[in-house]
Amino acid sequence: MKLVNVSTKIINIGTSVVMPGGTIEVDKATAGCPAIKLFIEQGKLVDVAAPANVATVVDTEDPVFKKAVEEAAARMVAEANAKKAAEEAAAKEAEEAAKKAAEEKAAAEAKKKAEEEAAKKAAEEAAKAGKEGAKEGTKAGK
């Protein structure tokens, strides 16, 4: 039996790897394996020797099929939860970065204001000292 991987995923059959679009020749025993049957039923593998336009009947009561569906559903839930957690973490990180930037900006503004006030006070004291020095100089000159 010759099988073609028509999915977009890599499929391992025994020790063989079938890339998307790749083919593999398998014997009847391997083709009868539940996993291979499931891939064929899901449309991931196609038997190129099978007649075209023949519908494949899926036994939804088959325990292998049920297990595959449960595993796929669990994987989808886990992927959705992981994606949601990653989005929440990114949003929290962005919020914390914005908060830190706001705090740094406020600290920089406070430092600048304190420096301006200190410079203004120093200028006022220098002007006052200059006036007092001028008065003393005037007194000494009289």
PDB file of C-alpha atoms in Angstrom:
ATOM      1  CA  MET A   1       0.000   0.000   0.000  1.00  0.00           C
ATOM      2  CA  LYS A   2       1.415   3.401  -0.963  1.00  0.00           C
ATOM      3  CA  LEU A   3       0.427   6.305   1.300  1.00  0.00           C
ATOM      4  CA  VAL A   4       0.840  10.030   0.653  1.00  0.00           C
ATOM      5  CA  ASN A   5       1.060  12.591   3.475  1.00  0.00           C
ATOM      6  CA  VAL A   6      -1.435  15.264   2.357  1.00  0.00           C
ATOM      7  CA  SER A   7      -1.362  17.103   5.678  1.00  0.00           C
ATOM      8  CA  THR A   8       0.907  19.980   6.653  1.00  0.00           C
ATOM      9  CA  LYS A   9       2.469  17.966   9.476  1.00  0.00           C
ATOM     10  CA  ILE A  10       5.320  15.482   9.587  1.00  0.00           C
ATOM     11  CA  ILE A  11       4.048  11.952  10.218  1.00  0.00           C
ATOM     12  CA  ASN A  12       6.173   9.171  11.717  1.00  0.00           C
ATOM     13  CA  ILE A  13       5.333   5.645  10.674  1.00  0.00           C
ATOM     14  CA  GLY A  14       7.516   3.250  12.599  1.00  0.00           C
ATOM     15  CA  THR A  15      11.054   4.503  12.063  1.00  0.00           C
ATOM     16  CA  SER A  16      10.149   6.319   8.836  1.00  0.00           C
ATOM     17  CA  VAL A  17       9.389  10.017   8.598  1.00  0.00           C
ATOM     18  CA  VAL A  18       6.874  11.150   5.989  1.00  0.00           C
ATOM     19  CA  MET A  19       7.168  14.838   5.196  1.00  0.00           C
ATOM     20  CA  PRO A  20       4.132  16.754   3.886  1.00  0.00           C
ATOM     21  CA  GLY A  21       3.670  15.665   0.270  1.00  0.00           C
ATOM     22  CA  GLY A  22       5.913  12.637   0.817  1.00  0.00           C
ATOM     23  CA  THR A  23       5.002   9.037   0.150  1.00  0.00           C
ATOM     24  CA  ILE A  24       5.702   5.780   1.923  1.00  0.00           C
ATOM     25  CA  GLU A  25       5.183   2.145   0.973  1.00  0.00           C
ATOM     26  CA  VAL A  26       3.739   0.085   3.839  1.00  0.00           C
ATOM     27  CA  ASP A  27       2.704  -3.549   4.180  1.00  0.00           C
ATOM     28  CA  LYS A  28      -0.821  -4.709   5.045  1.00  0.00           C
ATOM     29  CA  ALA A  29       0.002  -5.178   8.738  1.00  0.00           C
ATOM     30  CA  THR A  30       1.250  -1.593   9.080  1.00  0.00           C
ATOM     31  CA  ALA A  31      -1.652  -0.255   7.021  1.00  0.00           C
ATOM     32  CA  GLY A  32      -4.045  -2.047   9.382  1.00  0.00           C
ATOM     33  CA  CYS A  33      -2.584  -0.289  12.419  1.00  0.00           C
ATOM     34  CA  PRO A  34      -5.238   1.849  14.200  1.00  0.00           C
ATOM     35  CA  ALA A  35      -3.050   4.958  14.048  1.00  0.00           C
ATOM     36  CA  ILE A  36      -2.595   4.630  10.276  1.00  0.00           C
ATOM     37  CA  LYS A  37      -6.321   3.993   9.844  1.00  0.00           C
ATOM     38  CA  LEU A  38      -7.045   7.118  11.886  1.00  0.00           C
ATOM     39  CA  PHE A  39      -4.683   9.250   9.772  1.00  0.00           C
ATOM     40  CA  ILE A  40      -6.429   7.945   6.645  1.00  0.00           C
ATOM     41  CA  GLU A  41      -9.881   8.637   8.144  1.00  0.00           C
ATOM     42  CA  GLN A  42      -8.792  12.153   9.119  1.00  0.00           C
ATOM     43  CA  GLY A  43      -7.553  12.739   5.580  1.00  0.00           C
ATOM     44  CA  LYS A  44      -3.923  13.211   6.621  1.00  0.00           C
ATOM     45  CA  LEU A  45      -2.771  10.133   4.715  1.00  0.00           C
ATOM     46  CA  VAL A  46      -4.188   9.056   1.365  1.00  0.00           C
ATOM     47  CA  ASP A  47      -3.885   5.612  -0.157  1.00  0.00           C
ATOM     48  CA  VAL A  48      -2.880   6.376  -3.744  1.00  0.00           C
ATOM     49  CA  ALA A  49      -4.020   2.901  -4.791  1.00  0.00           C
ATOM     50  CA  ALA A  50      -7.545   3.440  -3.406  1.00  0.00           C
ATOM     51  CA  PRO A  51     -10.250   4.357  -5.886  1.00  0.00           C
ATOM     52  CA  ALA A  52     -10.942   8.104  -6.094  1.00  0.00           C
ATOM     53  CA  ASN A  53     -14.131   9.689  -4.753  1.00  0.00           C
ATOM     54  CA  VAL A  54     -14.861   6.790  -2.410  1.00  0.00           C
ATOM     55  CA  ALA A  55     -15.966   7.993   0.998  1.00  0.00           C
ATOM     56  CA  THR A  56     -14.167   6.560   3.990  1.00  0.00           C
ATOM     57  CA  VAL A  57     -16.475   5.468   6.782  1.00  0.00           C
ATOM     58  CA  VAL A  58     -15.354   6.561  10.239  1.00  0.00           C
ATOM     59  CA  ASP A  59     -16.387   4.399  13.164  1.00  0.00           C
ATOM     60  CA  THR A  60     -16.989   7.046  15.828  1.00  0.00           C
ATOM     61  CA  GLU A  61     -17.554   4.336  18.419  1.00  0.00           C
ATOM     62  CA  ASP A  62     -14.042   2.925  17.937  1.00  0.00           C
ATOM     63  CA  PRO A  63     -12.043   3.443  21.176  1.00  0.00           C
ATOM     64  CA  VAL A  64      -8.977   4.503  19.163  1.00  0.00           C
ATOM     65  CA  PHE A  65     -11.008   7.170  17.385  1.00  0.00           C
ATOM     66  CA  LYS A  66     -12.516   8.388  20.669  1.00  0.00           C
ATOM     67  CA  LYS A  67      -9.077   8.554  22.286  1.00  0.00           C
ATOM     68  CA  ALA A  68      -7.667  10.488  19.320  1.00  0.00           C
ATOM     69  CA  VAL A  69     -10.541  12.977  19.506  1.00  0.00           C
ATOM     70  CA  GLU A  70     -10.074  13.395  23.273  1.00  0.00           C
ATOM     71  CA  GLU A  71      -6.329  13.932  22.839  1.00  0.00           C
ATOM     72  CA  ALA A  72      -6.897  16.461  20.058  1.00  0.00           C
ATOM     73  CA  ALA A  73      -9.453  18.332  22.174  1.00  0.00           C
ATOM     74  CA  ALA A  74      -7.124  18.341  25.183  1.00  0.00           C
ATOM     75  CA  ARG A  75      -4.265  19.609  23.001  1.00  0.00           C
ATOM     76  CA  MET A  76      -6.468  22.388  21.605  1.00  0.00           C
ATOM     77  CA  VAL A  77      -7.530  23.442  25.120  1.00  0.00           C
ATOM     78  CA  ALA A  78      -3.917  23.397  26.325  1.00  0.00           C
ATOM     79  CA  GLU A  79      -2.801  25.498  23.341  1.00  0.00           C
ATOM     80  CA  ALA A  80      -5.627  27.989  23.914  1.00  0.00           C
ATOM     81  CA  ASN A  81      -4.766  28.232  27.625  1.00  0.00           C
ATOM     82  CA  ALA A  82      -1.076  28.710  26.840  1.00  0.00           C
ATOM     83  CA  LYS A  83      -1.883  31.442  24.322  1.00  0.00           C
ATOM     84  CA  LYS A  84      -4.179  33.200  26.800  1.00  0.00           C
ATOM     85  CA  ALA A  85      -1.544  32.982  29.546  1.00  0.00           C
ATOM     86  CA  ALA A  86       1.106  34.396  27.206  1.00  0.00           C
ATOM     87  CA  GLU A  87      -1.182  37.281  26.209  1.00  0.00           C
ATOM     88  CA  GLU A  88      -1.986  38.030  29.863  1.00  0.00           C
ATOM     89  CA  ALA A  89       1.705  37.930  30.779  1.00  0.00           C
ATOM     90  CA  ALA A  90       2.563  40.286  27.916  1.00  0.00           C
ATOM     91  CA  ALA A  91      -0.211  42.696  28.953  1.00  0.00           C
ATOM     92  CA  LYS A  92       0.963  42.629  32.574  1.00  0.00           C
ATOM     93  CA  GLU A  93       4.564  43.198  31.497  1.00  0.00           C
ATOM     94  CA  ALA A  94       3.510  46.151  29.322  1.00  0.00           C
ATOM     95  CA  GLU A  95       1.484  47.605  32.191  1.00  0.00           C
ATOM     96  CA  GLU A  96       4.427  47.270  34.584  1.00  0.00           C
ATOM     97  CA  ALA A  97       6.777  48.860  32.043  1.00  0.00           C
ATOM     98  CA  ALA A  98       4.387  51.795  31.591  1.00  0.00           C
ATOM     99  CA  LYS A  99       4.087  52.198  35.367  1.00  0.00           C
ATOM    100  CA  LYS A 100       7.880  52.122  35.771  1.00  0.00           C
ATOM    101  CA  ALA A 101       8.311  54.668  32.962  1.00  0.00           C
ATOM    102  CA  ALA A 102       5.758  56.970  34.629  1.00  0.00           C
ATOM    103  CA  GLU A 103       7.568  56.649  37.971  1.00  0.00           C
ATOM    104  CA  GLU A 104      10.927  57.391  36.340  1.00  0.00           C
ATOM    105  CA  LYS A 105       9.451  60.429  34.558  1.00  0.00           C
ATOM    106  CA  ALA A 106       7.954  61.733  37.818  1.00  0.00           C
ATOM    107  CA  ALA A 107      11.285  61.241  39.605  1.00  0.00           C
ATOM    108  CA  ALA A 108      13.159  63.050  36.826  1.00  0.00           C
ATOM    109  CA  GLU A 109      10.683  65.953  36.930  1.00  0.00           C
ATOM    110  CA  ALA A 110      10.985  66.183  40.735  1.00  0.00           C
ATOM    111  CA  LYS A 111      14.804  66.181  40.476  1.00  0.00           C
ATOM    112  CA  LYS A 112      14.724  68.898  37.803  1.00  0.00           C
ATOM    113  CA  LYS A 113      12.348  71.018  39.893  1.00  0.00           C
ATOM    114  CA  ALA A 114      14.563  70.609  42.976  1.00  0.00           C
ATOM    115  CA  GLU A 115      17.640  71.618  40.960  1.00  0.00           C
ATOM    116  CA  GLU A 116      15.835  74.679  39.561  1.00  0.00           C
ATOM    117  CA  GLU A 117      14.717  75.712  43.059  1.00  0.00           C
ATOM    118  CA  ALA A 118      18.245  75.215  44.424  1.00  0.00           C
ATOM    119  CA  ALA A 119      19.697  77.312  41.582  1.00  0.00           C
ATOM    120  CA  LYS A 120      17.091  80.032  42.138  1.00  0.00           C
ATOM    121  CA  LYS A 121      17.807  80.056  45.885  1.00  0.00           C
ATOM    122  CA  ALA A 122      21.565  80.208  45.233  1.00  0.00           C
ATOM    123  CA  ALA A 123      21.061  83.090  42.807  1.00  0.00           C
ATOM    124  CA  GLU A 124      18.918  84.956  45.358  1.00  0.00           C
ATOM    125  CA  GLU A 125      21.539  84.407  48.074  1.00  0.00           C
ATOM    126  CA  ALA A 126      24.310  85.558  45.738  1.00  0.00           C
ATOM    127  CA  ALA A 127      22.331  88.678  44.853  1.00  0.00           C
ATOM    128  CA  LYS A 128      21.662  89.365  48.541  1.00  0.00           C
ATOM    129  CA  ALA A 129      25.334  88.847  49.383  1.00  0.00           C
ATOM    130  CA  GLY A 130      26.273  91.160  46.526  1.00  0.00           C
ATOM    131  CA  LYS A 131      23.967  93.890  47.832  1.00  0.00           C
ATOM    132  CA  GLU A 132      25.362  93.542  51.352  1.00  0.00           C
ATOM    133  CA  GLY A 133      28.894  93.644  49.990  1.00  0.00           C
ATOM    134  CA  ALA A 134      28.045  96.784  48.031  1.00  0.00           C
ATOM    135  CA  LYS A 135      26.606  98.424  51.159  1.00  0.00           C
ATOM    136  CA  GLU A 136      29.724  97.579  53.133  1.00  0.00           C
ATOM    137  CA  GLY A 137      31.878  98.867  50.333  1.00  0.00           C
ATOM    138  CA  THR A 138      29.918 102.103  50.274  1.00  0.00           C
ATOM    139  CA  LYS A 139      30.244 102.466  54.045  1.00  0.00           C
ATOM    140  CA  ALA A 140      33.974 101.823  53.875  1.00  0.00           C
ATOM    141  CA  GLY A 141      34.352 104.404  51.139  1.00  0.00           C
ATOM    142  CA  LYS A 142      32.663 107.146  53.180  1.00  0.00           C
TER     143      LYS A 142
END
